[in-house]
Every structure is written in C-alpha cells, then in structure tokens.
Short mmCIF file of C-alpha atoms in Angstrom, two decimals:
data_model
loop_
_atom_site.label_atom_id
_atom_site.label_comp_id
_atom_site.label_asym_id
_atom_site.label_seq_id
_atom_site.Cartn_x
_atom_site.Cartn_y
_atom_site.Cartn_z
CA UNK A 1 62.84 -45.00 12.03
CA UNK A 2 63.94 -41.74 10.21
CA UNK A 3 61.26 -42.03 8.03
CA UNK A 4 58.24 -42.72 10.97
CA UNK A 5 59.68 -39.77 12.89
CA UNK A 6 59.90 -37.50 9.37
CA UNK A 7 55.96 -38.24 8.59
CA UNK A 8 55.06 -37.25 12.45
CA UNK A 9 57.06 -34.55 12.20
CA UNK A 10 55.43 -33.58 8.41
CA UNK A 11 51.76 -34.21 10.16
CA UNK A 12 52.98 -32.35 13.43
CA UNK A 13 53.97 -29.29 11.62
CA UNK A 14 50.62 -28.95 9.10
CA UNK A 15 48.70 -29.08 12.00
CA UNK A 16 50.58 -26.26 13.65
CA UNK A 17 50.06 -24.28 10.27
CA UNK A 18 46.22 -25.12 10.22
CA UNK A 19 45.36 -24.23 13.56
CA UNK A 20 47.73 -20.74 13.22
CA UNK A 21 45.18 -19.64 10.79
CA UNK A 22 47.61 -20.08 8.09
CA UNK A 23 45.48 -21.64 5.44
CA UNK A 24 43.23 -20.32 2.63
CA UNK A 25 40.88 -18.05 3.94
CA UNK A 26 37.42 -18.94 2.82
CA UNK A 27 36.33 -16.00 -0.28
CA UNK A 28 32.58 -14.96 0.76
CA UNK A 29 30.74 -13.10 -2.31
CA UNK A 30 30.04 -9.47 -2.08
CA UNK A 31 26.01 -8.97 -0.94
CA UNK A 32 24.17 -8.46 -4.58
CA UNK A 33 23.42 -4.80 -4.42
CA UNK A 34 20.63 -3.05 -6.91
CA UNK A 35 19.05 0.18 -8.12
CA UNK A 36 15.91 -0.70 -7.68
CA UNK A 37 13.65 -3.64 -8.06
CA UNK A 38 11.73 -5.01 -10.82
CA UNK A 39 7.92 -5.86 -9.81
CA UNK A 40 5.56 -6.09 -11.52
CA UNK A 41 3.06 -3.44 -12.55
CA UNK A 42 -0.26 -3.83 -11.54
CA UNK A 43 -2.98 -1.27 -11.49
CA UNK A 44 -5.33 -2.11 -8.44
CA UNK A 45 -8.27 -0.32 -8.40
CA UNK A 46 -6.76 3.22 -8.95
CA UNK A 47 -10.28 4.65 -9.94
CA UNK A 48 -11.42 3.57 -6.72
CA UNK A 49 -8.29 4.61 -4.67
CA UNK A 50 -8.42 8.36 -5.91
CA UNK A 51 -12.54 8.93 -5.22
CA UNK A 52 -11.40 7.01 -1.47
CA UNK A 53 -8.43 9.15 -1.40
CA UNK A 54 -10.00 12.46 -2.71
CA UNK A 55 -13.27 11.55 0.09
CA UNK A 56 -10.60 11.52 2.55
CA UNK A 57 -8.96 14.70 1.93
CA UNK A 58 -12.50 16.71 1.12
CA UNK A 59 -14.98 15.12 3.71
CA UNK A 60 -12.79 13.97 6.48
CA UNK A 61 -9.40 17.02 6.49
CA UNK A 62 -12.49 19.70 5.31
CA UNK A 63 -9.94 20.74 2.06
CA UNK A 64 -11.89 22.49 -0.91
CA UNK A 65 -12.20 19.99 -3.60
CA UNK A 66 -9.42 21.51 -5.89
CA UNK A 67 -6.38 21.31 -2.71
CA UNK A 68 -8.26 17.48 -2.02
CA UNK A 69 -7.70 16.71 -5.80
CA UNK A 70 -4.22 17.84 -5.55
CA UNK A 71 -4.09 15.59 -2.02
CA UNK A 72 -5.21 12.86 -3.75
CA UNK A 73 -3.13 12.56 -6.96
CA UNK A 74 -0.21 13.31 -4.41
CA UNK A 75 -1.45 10.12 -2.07
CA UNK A 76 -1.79 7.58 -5.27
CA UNK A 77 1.98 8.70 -6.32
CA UNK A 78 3.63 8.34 -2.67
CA UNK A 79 1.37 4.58 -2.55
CA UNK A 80 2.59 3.67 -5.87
CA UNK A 81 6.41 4.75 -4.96
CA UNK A 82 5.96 2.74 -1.71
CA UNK A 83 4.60 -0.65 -3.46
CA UNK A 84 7.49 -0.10 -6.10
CA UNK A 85 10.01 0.04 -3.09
CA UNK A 86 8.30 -3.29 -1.34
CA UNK A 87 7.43 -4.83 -4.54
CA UNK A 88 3.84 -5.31 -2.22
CA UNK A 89 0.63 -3.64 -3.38
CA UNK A 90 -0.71 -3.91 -0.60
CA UNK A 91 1.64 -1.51 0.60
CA UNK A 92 1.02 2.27 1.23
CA UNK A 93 3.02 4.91 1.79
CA UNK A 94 2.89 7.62 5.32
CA UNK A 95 1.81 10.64 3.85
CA UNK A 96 1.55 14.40 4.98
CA UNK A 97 -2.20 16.36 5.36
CA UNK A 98 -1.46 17.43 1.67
CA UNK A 99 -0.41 13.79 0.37
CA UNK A 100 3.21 13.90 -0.02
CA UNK A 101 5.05 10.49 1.09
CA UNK A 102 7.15 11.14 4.31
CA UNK A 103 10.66 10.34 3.71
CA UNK A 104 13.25 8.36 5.67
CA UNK A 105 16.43 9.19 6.68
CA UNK A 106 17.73 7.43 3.43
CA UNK A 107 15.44 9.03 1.29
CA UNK A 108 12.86 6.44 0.70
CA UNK A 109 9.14 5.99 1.39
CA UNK A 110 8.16 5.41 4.97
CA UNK A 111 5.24 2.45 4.60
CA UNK A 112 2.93 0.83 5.88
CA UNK A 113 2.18 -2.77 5.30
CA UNK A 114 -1.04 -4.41 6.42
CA UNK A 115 0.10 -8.42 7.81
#
C-alpha cells in the first residue's frame, strides 16, 4: 500500500511541477540578422534605362540636357540601390525631380515593386 500511495503521490507532485511552469523552458534561436544581402548582379538593360531615364528628365521635367544627365545617372544609382535592397530587378527606387532615391525613416530606399 505504501508503495501505490508513494507512486501517486510521485505522479501527483510532477504534475503540479509541470503545470507551475516549472520545467525547461523551450530555447528559441535568435532571428538571423545581416548586413546586407547577396543577389546577384545583373545588368538589365542599363543602356536603355539611362536614354529612358535621361528622356524623362529632358523631354517630360523640361531640364537642360546636362542637369537631365546628372538626373539620370542619379535615377540608375537609387534603382540599382533599391534592387540590391529587394534582391528584385524589377524593383525601382522613389526618386526626387533631380533623381536622388527618397529615403525611409531607417535610411533605406523607398521602392516600388511592380506585382
């Protein structure tokens, strides 16, 4: 009898302890945080992006052709700092009337992704 009412008493008690919370807690991983990402590099059409780009600033924002050269390289840098950030080249970045990406809060390209 002693030793049925030990063995309840054994089984009573570890289920006290489990449901108090009093066992191992379960160890979750840190998230995997980077400095960047790798993608890779491809060169889409950049010939045709800077004469698009460079039409843009000079025929439709009426610069002079040196400030819509500037404009341009300017736009093909923020769009190539955006697809780095999404690892998407289809990606492009916000940019200002001279070209310049806009920035977030965090520092980083504001985008735009076509679905």
């Amino acid at each position: 009898m002693k030793k049925i009412t030990l063995a309840i008493t054994l089984v009573t008690f570890a289920n006290i302890v489990a449901a108090g919370g009093l066992t191992d807690p379960k160890v979750i991983p840190p998230p995997m945080v980077g400095n960047g990402t790798d993608c890779e590099d491809e060169n889409k059409g950049a010939e045709s992006g800077y004469s698009g780009a460079f039409n843009h600033y000079h025929i439709a924002l009426g610069q002079s052709a040196d400030k819509a050269a500037k404009s341009a390289k300017n736009a093909l840098s923020a769009h190539a700092e955006a697809q780095a950030q999404t690892c998407n080249t289809n990606t492009k970045a916000v940019t200002d009337g001279n070209g310049h990406a806009v920035r977030d809060g965090d520092g980083g390209v504001v985008t735009n992704t076509p679905t």
